[in-house]
Amino acid sequence: MNEIEKLAAAAKKASVVLSASGTMLRNKAVAAIADEIEKNSAEIIAANELDIAAARENGISESLIDRLSLSEKRIYAIAEAVRDVCRLEDPIGKLDGGGVRPNGLQIRKVRVPLGVVGMIYEARPNVTADAAVLCLKSGNACVLRGGKEAIRSNIAIAKTMRAAISSVGLPEDCITLVEDTSRQTATDMMKANGLIDVLIPRGGAGLIRSVVQNATVPVIETGTGNCHIYVDATADIDMAVRIAVNAKCSRPSVCNAAESFLIHKDAAEAFLKAVKSPLDRYQVEIRGCSRTREILGDEIRKATEEDYATEFLDYKVSVLIVDSIEEAMEHIAEYGTKHSECIVTESYKNAMLFTERVDAAAVYVNASTRFTDGGEFGLGAEIGISTQKLHARGPMGLEHLTTVKYIVTGEGQTR
Amino acid sequence: MNEIEKLAAAAKKASVVLSASGTMLRNKAVAAIADEIEKNSAEIIAANELDIAAARENGISESLIDRLSLSEKRIYAIAEAVRDVCRLEDPIGKLDGGGVRPNGLQIRKVRVPLGVVGMIYEARPNVTADAAVLCLKSGNACVLRGGKEAIRSNIAIAKTMRAAISSVGLPEDCITLVEDTSRQTATDMMKANGLIDVLIPRGGAGLIRSVVQNATVPVIETGTGNCHIYVDATADIDMAVRIAVNAKCSRPSVCNAAESFLIHKDAAEAFLKAVKSPLDRYQVEIRGCSRTREILGDEIRKATEEDYATEFLDYKVSVLIVDSIEEAMEHIAEYGTKHSECIVTESYKNAMLFTERVDAAAVYVNASTRFTDGGEFGLGAEIGISTQKLHARGPMGLEHLTTVKYIVTGEGQTR
């Protein structure tokens, strides 16, 4: 057994105890985690300062260091987020269907935990607490492997959480952190069939691609969003500008941000002239097709094929003027990542067509793609946004960390 | 593009048309398939005779030849099974949730097809029709790769089905058959990310293992069932014998058949003496632990570790006498495949404990494991039995060939 298999086997053993625990005990454990994280904030911040010093030494960018940093205030926010999870409805034990069959067999389809959830993620240490608590609440043990930049912070947070759940009587291996952040441990997690029931990667496109390509355990693909705003011929231009600017600029680093504007030729001049100055205010770099440059001028950089395929996650946007809604939908089918796609239109027919034909987790009419989010969709919390079609699609909440079991009770029935 | 990518790309293109088709057109296509299969039975049987002749030449076993063989009667049964699918409820378009959010956004969670379903399966040509029709009914195009033994039959059936759907106006690439049955085409299907949305292997443990190990497209693992009957101390011995014999002998070649009996020591002598003669009638070979051999005599072969881990799919059973229900559950956790597990007991407490603790798709109290089946569970039809926890668990019906799409309609909302 390699180190990961040992950790995962310990988590599996703990998961058996956890899956048989009740809602009250699991809530008590979650509440204890929130309290302990607050109580241990000095220790966690001290560990975090070592991570930040190491990051500075390694020349890590300031924006990454910002994501890595924990303050008293941020730790308080983490604890509050943990308490929010405590208040969510328990998905375990919910009856999902069933009934009595003609032969008298009684069938119940019951929600049960998945077992052991593996998470591979990057720099932000708050994910360590978020992910552990969502797994715990839904009766799953977890094996967490964060990025090496946050390892000292993650160790401090995990130690705190393990002590907290142990104090209420649950096995501490319900929350397991991988301390060795070498590439090998990630690979070993991808191959831990029978020990890890599902692996959820959270991070950049490279990480996610690597997991999808190499994992033999079931994976839920999350995240990459090359999202489009299509401004139809009949669009209300003011509304289109508001939506486009919000989708691009309100938080460009997240997956539900827009990366590309597609504009019907009849709306192109009005929309582009109106959207230019708000985009300029955010210093958004526009990369446009030749028709875009005819309208906005040659100072606009020419968009390449690669630009249309890129999730910038930055103050950059690609623009393409199209002749028809069909051309827009074909472009989305080719370049989109099936995350979130939007049409701005006043045409009933085109709204129907777009929502029916575009293949994505979330398809919007006249609203910003930024709403694709567990909180905004009313799921209460989110473990990630699935861009695959199996098991879960779109924002994943507690329910998506469960599976079903058929319980069949009889009186000696045979077939 | 390799040949599989070309086929899958054609299927993908057809799937867009198919997913926008209505229930009536899809039902018409399914009905046309049933009619055409009956009409073309002579041609299909002629192709099948070539397969059988080739199989005989290659020294294929008679039981496999039986599974391969098509007669007028069997073709009629295939057509009738296709008509049954026609009568099932359409899963597409079903509203799975949604509502109006506080900001006025209207969210609908709608069932949509997966897109392109890949199936890799072995000898039986009826699977070609079954799988194609279940995919078609649920709005999915399919890429089918059957075994080489049935290739001529499969080509004849696929040709018939493609003509039938074309006659009602659907693209014939909604049903695509892989005619090259080399190992390479199977591998290419496993790597067709972006073209095949889900891959479902149906067949022996070796095939399924290979797909799970090698696929980068999402997979639904099906089938292998090392199912146990645990006879508790308080079991009604007559009922335990009826259930054990039914689970072992009614159809030993299927995945929901029992492979192992675990017997509490207090019930061992009564149960084993009672079950011996009905098992003898079916010529079941018993492989037992040393305590089993003390009761039934040394002519019983000693069970090895490997026997306990084996899905015999044959008239063979492993037997282990245990000291407690806990020991039985630990054995199941170690050797079971999370398919179907049964306890025979009169103890309320042990029935509760077993159903809560045993981790399997279906857990039975006092009923045969043979009921784990789409038809028996009331799903109407079955594309396979999932033994994984993601997406689907247990018998998979039409609904499991769908995913969801969030359709979000607004009036200019931004975040």
mmCIF file of C-alpha atoms in Angstrom, chain A residues 25-290:
data_model
loop_
_atom_site.group_PDB
_atom_site.id
_atom_site.type_symbol
_atom_site.label_atom_id
_atom_site.label_comp_id
_atom_site.label_asym_id
_atom_site.label_seq_id
_atom_site.Cartn_x
_atom_site.Cartn_y
_atom_site.Cartn_z
ATOM 1 C CA LEU A 25 -24.042 14.224 15.671
ATOM 2 C CA ARG A 26 -22.849 15.433 12.266
ATOM 3 C CA ASN A 27 -24.225 18.917 12.949
ATOM 4 C CA LYS A 28 -22.525 18.908 16.322
ATOM 5 C CA ALA A 29 -19.240 18.043 14.588
ATOM 6 C CA VAL A 30 -19.684 20.852 12.058
ATOM 7 C CA ALA A 31 -20.444 23.350 14.813
ATOM 8 C CA ALA A 32 -17.399 22.176 16.773
ATOM 9 C CA ILE A 33 -15.243 22.767 13.701
ATOM 10 C CA ALA A 34 -16.458 26.372 13.420
ATOM 11 C CA ASP A 35 -15.728 27.016 17.085
ATOM 12 C CA GLU A 36 -12.291 25.386 17.015
ATOM 13 C CA ILE A 37 -11.250 27.261 13.874
ATOM 14 C CA GLU A 38 -12.061 30.544 15.597
ATOM 15 C CA LYS A 39 -10.354 29.450 18.797
ATOM 16 C CA ASN A 40 -7.194 28.371 16.940
ATOM 17 C CA SER A 41 -7.021 31.399 14.673
ATOM 18 C CA ALA A 42 -3.636 32.521 16.042
ATOM 19 C CA GLU A 43 -2.079 29.145 15.312
ATOM 20 C CA ILE A 44 -3.612 29.002 11.826
ATOM 21 C CA ILE A 45 -2.460 32.534 11.018
ATOM 22 C CA ALA A 46 1.069 31.724 12.226
ATOM 23 C CA ALA A 47 1.185 28.748 9.858
ATOM 24 C CA ASN A 48 -0.255 30.894 7.083
ATOM 25 C CA GLU A 49 2.479 33.495 7.599
ATOM 26 C CA LEU A 50 5.097 30.807 6.959
ATOM 27 C CA ASP A 51 3.288 29.874 3.733
ATOM 28 C CA ILE A 52 3.246 33.514 2.655
ATOM 29 C CA ALA A 53 6.921 34.011 3.460
ATOM 30 C CA ALA A 54 7.778 30.915 1.421
ATOM 31 C CA ALA A 55 5.571 32.123 -1.425
ATOM 32 C CA ARG A 56 7.304 35.515 -1.452
ATOM 33 C CA GLU A 57 10.669 33.769 -1.512
ATOM 34 C CA ASN A 58 9.519 31.707 -4.480
ATOM 35 C CA GLY A 59 8.411 34.831 -6.318
ATOM 36 C CA ILE A 60 4.717 33.932 -6.341
ATOM 37 C CA SER A 61 2.496 36.709 -7.763
ATOM 38 C CA GLU A 62 0.781 39.119 -5.386
ATOM 39 C CA SER A 63 -2.694 38.102 -6.606
ATOM 40 C CA LEU A 64 -1.937 34.483 -5.681
ATOM 41 C CA ILE A 65 -0.535 35.613 -2.348
ATOM 42 C CA ASP A 66 -3.780 37.474 -1.752
ATOM 43 C CA ARG A 67 -5.765 34.299 -2.375
ATOM 44 C CA LEU A 68 -3.453 32.422 -0.029
ATOM 45 C CA SER A 69 -3.599 34.913 2.831
ATOM 46 C CA LEU A 70 -5.617 34.407 6.002
ATOM 47 C CA SER A 71 -6.423 37.209 8.431
ATOM 48 C CA GLU A 72 -8.534 37.190 11.605
ATOM 49 C CA LYS A 73 -11.362 38.494 9.455
ATOM 50 C CA ARG A 74 -10.985 35.796 6.830
ATOM 51 C CA ILE A 75 -10.834 33.076 9.471
ATOM 52 C CA TYR A 76 -14.003 34.459 10.999
ATOM 53 C CA ALA A 77 -15.595 34.300 7.534
ATOM 54 C CA ILE A 78 -14.508 30.670 7.174
ATOM 55 C CA ALA A 79 -16.052 29.796 10.536
ATOM 56 C CA GLU A 80 -19.281 31.581 9.561
ATOM 57 C CA ALA A 81 -19.409 29.656 6.276
ATOM 58 C CA VAL A 82 -19.010 26.439 8.275
ATOM 59 C CA ARG A 83 -21.939 27.449 10.493
ATOM 60 C CA ASP A 84 -24.032 28.099 7.377
ATOM 61 C CA VAL A 85 -23.472 24.483 6.338
ATOM 62 C CA CYS A 86 -24.697 23.390 9.758
ATOM 63 C CA ARG A 87 -28.051 25.018 9.012
ATOM 64 C CA LEU A 88 -28.566 23.269 5.656
ATOM 65 C CA GLU A 89 -30.980 20.379 5.330
ATOM 66 C CA ASP A 90 -29.373 16.961 5.757
ATOM 67 C CA PRO A 91 -29.531 15.117 2.423
ATOM 68 C CA ILE A 92 -28.916 11.700 4.005
ATOM 69 C CA GLY A 93 -31.808 9.318 4.532
ATOM 70 C CA LYS A 94 -34.129 11.214 2.205
ATOM 71 C CA LEU A 95 -36.541 8.894 0.429
ATOM 72 C CA ASP A 96 -36.107 9.338 -3.311
ATOM 73 C CA GLY A 97 -38.830 6.975 -4.423
ATOM 74 C CA GLY A 98 -40.078 3.473 -3.966
ATOM 75 C CA GLY A 99 -43.289 1.661 -3.260
ATOM 76 C CA VAL A 100 -44.813 -1.802 -3.060
ATOM 77 C CA ARG A 101 -44.387 -4.041 -6.103
ATOM 78 C CA PRO A 102 -47.179 -6.358 -7.276
ATOM 79 C CA ASN A 103 -45.429 -9.317 -5.585
ATOM 80 C CA GLY A 104 -45.487 -7.514 -2.234
ATOM 81 C CA LEU A 105 -41.817 -6.508 -2.199
ATOM 82 C CA GLN A 106 -41.365 -3.157 -0.513
ATOM 83 C CA ILE A 107 -38.745 -1.028 -2.221
ATOM 84 C CA ARG A 108 -37.272 2.152 -0.770
ATOM 85 C CA LYS A 109 -34.752 4.243 -2.658
ATOM 86 C CA VAL A 110 -32.798 6.022 0.047
ATOM 87 C CA ARG A 111 -30.119 8.743 -0.173
ATOM 88 C CA VAL A 112 -26.829 7.567 1.340
ATOM 89 C CA PRO A 113 -23.325 9.094 1.432
ATOM 90 C CA LEU A 114 -20.923 8.366 -1.411
ATOM 91 C CA GLY A 115 -18.306 7.127 1.061
ATOM 92 C CA VAL A 116 -14.914 8.754 0.538
ATOM 93 C CA VAL A 117 -14.639 11.958 -1.490
ATOM 94 C CA GLY A 118 -11.218 12.940 -2.805
ATOM 95 C CA MET A 119 -10.514 16.597 -3.553
ATOM 96 C CA ILE A 120 -7.492 17.940 -5.403
ATOM 97 C CA TYR A 121 -7.310 21.717 -5.325
ATOM 98 C CA GLU A 122 -4.929 24.627 -5.562
ATOM 99 C CA ALA A 123 -3.895 27.570 -3.454
ATOM 100 C CA ARG A 124 -6.818 28.782 -1.345
ATOM 101 C CA PRO A 125 -6.753 27.367 2.198
ATOM 102 C CA ASN A 126 -10.432 28.156 2.831
ATOM 103 C CA VAL A 127 -11.275 25.294 0.422
ATOM 104 C CA THR A 128 -9.817 22.914 3.013
ATOM 105 C CA ALA A 129 -12.488 23.888 5.531
ATOM 106 C CA ASP A 130 -15.308 24.286 2.970
ATOM 107 C CA ALA A 131 -14.780 20.920 1.342
ATOM 108 C CA ALA A 132 -14.246 19.007 4.586
ATOM 109 C CA VAL A 133 -17.414 20.411 6.101
ATOM 110 C CA LEU A 134 -19.634 19.792 3.073
ATOM 111 C CA CYS A 135 -18.386 16.200 2.987
ATOM 112 C CA LEU A 136 -18.887 15.760 6.732
ATOM 113 C CA LYS A 137 -22.412 17.189 6.666
ATOM 114 C CA SER A 138 -23.348 14.742 3.897
ATOM 115 C CA GLY A 139 -21.858 11.773 5.767
ATOM 116 C CA ASN A 140 -18.725 11.419 3.643
ATOM 117 C CA ALA A 141 -15.134 11.072 4.752
ATOM 118 C CA CYS A 142 -12.719 13.100 2.665
ATOM 119 C CA VAL A 143 -9.140 12.938 1.458
ATOM 120 C CA LEU A 144 -7.962 16.481 0.782
ATOM 121 C CA ARG A 145 -4.939 17.408 -1.233
ATOM 122 C CA GLY A 146 -4.410 21.149 -1.516
ATOM 123 C CA GLY A 147 -1.589 23.017 -3.231
ATOM 124 C CA LYS A 148 1.924 23.110 -1.853
ATOM 125 C CA GLU A 149 1.744 26.924 -1.441
ATOM 126 C CA ALA A 150 -0.882 26.514 1.298
ATOM 127 C CA ILE A 151 0.401 23.342 2.904
ATOM 128 C CA ARG A 152 1.279 24.783 6.328
ATOM 129 C CA SER A 153 -2.054 26.574 6.548
ATOM 130 C CA ASN A 154 -3.875 23.425 5.424
ATOM 131 C CA ILE A 155 -2.097 21.286 8.020
ATOM 132 C CA ALA A 156 -3.084 23.739 10.763
ATOM 133 C CA ILE A 157 -6.706 23.863 9.589
ATOM 134 C CA ALA A 158 -6.969 20.081 9.179
ATOM 135 C CA LYS A 159 -5.434 19.468 12.618
ATOM 136 C CA THR A 160 -7.997 21.848 14.118
ATOM 137 C CA MET A 161 -10.888 20.158 12.325
ATOM 138 C CA ARG A 162 -9.731 16.658 13.257
ATOM 139 C CA ALA A 163 -9.512 17.627 16.923
ATOM 140 C CA ALA A 164 -12.986 19.154 16.710
ATOM 141 C CA ILE A 165 -14.694 16.076 15.288
ATOM 142 C CA SER A 166 -12.806 13.815 17.634
ATOM 143 C CA SER A 167 -14.120 15.892 20.556
ATOM 144 C CA VAL A 168 -17.723 15.031 19.614
ATOM 145 C CA GLY A 169 -16.927 11.332 19.210
ATOM 146 C CA LEU A 170 -16.390 10.917 15.460
ATOM 147 C CA PRO A 171 -13.207 9.308 14.102
ATOM 148 C CA GLU A 172 -10.677 11.971 13.146
ATOM 149 C CA ASP A 173 -9.937 10.135 9.873
ATOM 150 C CA CYS A 174 -13.276 11.427 8.593
ATOM 151 C CA ILE A 175 -11.094 14.386 7.553
ATOM 152 C CA THR A 176 -7.771 13.378 6.036
ATOM 153 C CA LEU A 177 -5.204 15.753 4.603
ATOM 154 C CA VAL A 178 -2.436 14.691 2.226
ATOM 155 C CA GLU A 179 0.675 16.398 3.570
ATOM 156 C CA ASP A 180 2.963 15.296 0.750
ATOM 157 C CA THR A 181 2.061 17.631 -2.115
ATOM 158 C CA SER A 182 4.269 15.993 -4.737
ATOM 159 C CA ARG A 183 2.798 15.112 -8.100
ATOM 160 C CA GLN A 184 2.930 11.425 -7.127
ATOM 161 C CA THR A 185 0.320 11.774 -4.399
ATOM 162 C CA ALA A 186 -2.094 13.386 -6.848
ATOM 163 C CA THR A 187 -1.528 10.511 -9.275
ATOM 164 C CA ASP A 188 -2.011 7.961 -6.508
ATOM 165 C CA MET A 189 -5.347 9.543 -5.608
ATOM 166 C CA MET A 190 -6.463 9.245 -9.217
ATOM 167 C CA LYS A 191 -5.789 5.502 -9.093
ATOM 168 C CA ALA A 192 -7.183 4.672 -5.643
ATOM 169 C CA ASN A 193 -10.080 2.615 -6.979
ATOM 170 C CA GLY A 194 -12.163 0.984 -4.280
ATOM 171 C CA LEU A 195 -10.888 3.429 -1.665
ATOM 172 C CA ILE A 196 -11.885 6.804 -3.104
ATOM 173 C CA ASP A 197 -15.460 6.807 -4.408
ATOM 174 C CA VAL A 198 -15.283 10.074 -6.315
ATOM 175 C CA LEU A 199 -12.562 12.555 -7.104
ATOM 176 C CA ILE A 200 -13.356 16.241 -7.554
ATOM 177 C CA PRO A 201 -10.610 18.458 -8.934
ATOM 178 C CA ARG A 202 -10.961 22.187 -8.304
ATOM 179 C CA GLY A 203 -8.597 24.586 -9.949
ATOM 180 C CA GLY A 204 -7.174 25.614 -13.278
ATOM 181 C CA ALA A 205 -7.819 23.970 -16.621
ATOM 182 C CA GLY A 206 -4.475 22.136 -16.505
ATOM 183 C CA LEU A 207 -5.229 20.423 -13.217
ATOM 184 C CA ILE A 208 -8.693 19.407 -14.338
ATOM 185 C CA ARG A 209 -7.461 18.064 -17.667
ATOM 186 C CA SER A 210 -4.781 16.026 -15.930
ATOM 187 C CA VAL A 211 -7.316 14.447 -13.569
ATOM 188 C CA VAL A 212 -9.792 13.647 -16.373
ATOM 189 C CA GLN A 213 -7.018 12.100 -18.469
ATOM 190 C CA ASN A 214 -5.394 10.032 -15.734
ATOM 191 C CA ALA A 215 -7.981 9.073 -13.158
ATOM 192 C CA THR A 216 -9.395 5.564 -13.029
ATOM 193 C CA VAL A 217 -11.621 6.434 -10.069
ATOM 194 C CA PRO A 218 -14.870 8.203 -10.993
ATOM 195 C CA VAL A 219 -14.328 11.939 -11.491
ATOM 196 C CA ILE A 220 -16.608 14.938 -11.497
ATOM 197 C CA GLU A 221 -15.174 17.449 -13.925
ATOM 198 C CA THR A 222 -15.589 20.986 -12.682
ATOM 199 C CA GLY A 223 -15.049 24.440 -13.578
ATOM 200 C CA THR A 224 -13.666 25.657 -16.862
ATOM 201 C CA GLY A 225 -16.073 28.187 -18.270
ATOM 202 C CA ASN A 226 -15.582 29.767 -21.667
ATOM 203 C CA CYS A 227 -18.937 31.547 -21.377
ATOM 204 C CA HIS A 228 -20.565 33.646 -24.111
ATOM 205 C CA ILE A 229 -22.992 36.547 -24.163
ATOM 206 C CA TYR A 230 -24.893 36.541 -27.454
ATOM 207 C CA VAL A 231 -26.477 39.898 -28.253
ATOM 208 C CA ASP A 232 -29.329 39.156 -30.641
ATOM 209 C CA ALA A 233 -30.614 41.484 -33.399
ATOM 210 C CA THR A 234 -33.599 42.482 -31.273
ATOM 211 C CA ALA A 235 -31.713 42.913 -28.002
ATOM 212 C CA ASP A 236 -32.474 45.835 -25.705
ATOM 213 C CA ILE A 237 -29.071 47.484 -26.056
ATOM 214 C CA ASP A 238 -29.024 49.037 -22.565
ATOM 215 C CA MET A 239 -29.819 45.658 -21.020
ATOM 216 C CA ALA A 240 -27.240 43.923 -23.208
ATOM 217 C CA VAL A 241 -24.554 46.369 -22.062
ATOM 218 C CA ARG A 242 -25.477 45.939 -18.380
ATOM 219 C CA ILE A 243 -25.403 42.133 -18.679
ATOM 220 C CA ALA A 244 -22.214 42.029 -20.729
ATOM 221 C CA VAL A 245 -20.324 44.372 -18.412
ATOM 222 C CA ASN A 246 -21.530 42.517 -15.323
ATOM 223 C CA ALA A 247 -20.689 39.107 -16.765
ATOM 224 C CA LYS A 248 -17.225 40.239 -17.838
ATOM 225 C CA CYS A 249 -16.157 42.625 -15.101
ATOM 226 C CA SER A 250 -17.861 41.851 -11.796
ATOM 227 C CA ARG A 251 -15.358 39.070 -11.029
ATOM 228 C CA PRO A 252 -13.286 38.062 -14.050
ATOM 229 C CA SER A 253 -11.314 35.323 -12.264
ATOM 230 C CA VAL A 254 -14.288 32.991 -11.770
ATOM 231 C CA CYS A 255 -15.624 30.316 -14.090
ATOM 232 C CA ASN A 256 -19.056 31.880 -14.641
ATOM 233 C CA ALA A 257 -17.548 35.133 -15.948
ATOM 234 C CA ALA A 258 -18.065 35.851 -19.659
ATOM 235 C CA GLU A 259 -15.061 35.468 -21.944
ATOM 236 C CA SER A 260 -16.599 36.248 -25.310
ATOM 237 C CA PHE A 261 -19.303 38.486 -26.772
ATOM 238 C CA LEU A 262 -21.108 37.335 -29.915
ATOM 239 C CA ILE A 263 -23.107 40.101 -31.547
ATOM 240 C CA HIS A 264 -25.698 39.945 -34.293
ATOM 241 C CA LYS A 265 -24.623 42.235 -37.145
ATOM 242 C CA ASP A 266 -27.803 44.317 -36.817
ATOM 243 C CA ALA A 267 -27.028 45.105 -33.175
ATOM 244 C CA ALA A 268 -23.263 45.343 -33.553
ATOM 245 C CA GLU A 269 -22.724 49.060 -34.018
ATOM 246 C CA ALA A 270 -25.141 50.167 -31.297
ATOM 247 C CA PHE A 271 -23.946 47.585 -28.790
ATOM 248 C CA LEU A 272 -20.220 48.022 -29.378
ATOM 249 C CA LYS A 273 -20.373 51.795 -29.214
ATOM 250 C CA ALA A 274 -22.388 51.606 -25.987
ATOM 251 C CA VAL A 275 -20.296 48.906 -24.294
ATOM 252 C CA LYS A 276 -16.914 50.455 -25.133
ATOM 253 C CA SER A 277 -16.730 53.078 -22.415
ATOM 254 C CA PRO A 278 -17.859 50.895 -19.472
ATOM 255 C CA LEU A 279 -15.339 48.272 -20.617
ATOM 256 C CA ASP A 280 -12.681 50.953 -20.821
ATOM 257 C CA ARG A 281 -13.485 51.948 -17.268
ATOM 258 C CA TYR A 282 -12.521 48.398 -16.171
ATOM 259 C CA GLN A 283 -9.527 48.516 -18.555
ATOM 260 C CA VAL A 284 -10.865 45.491 -20.429
ATOM 261 C CA GLU A 285 -8.775 44.526 -23.421
ATOM 262 C CA ILE A 286 -11.013 43.827 -26.422
ATOM 263 C CA ARG A 287 -9.889 41.360 -29.060
ATOM 264 C CA GLY A 288 -12.248 41.538 -32.009
ATOM 265 C CA CYS A 289 -13.029 40.139 -35.444
ATOM 266 C CA SER A 290 -12.405 42.333 -38.478
#
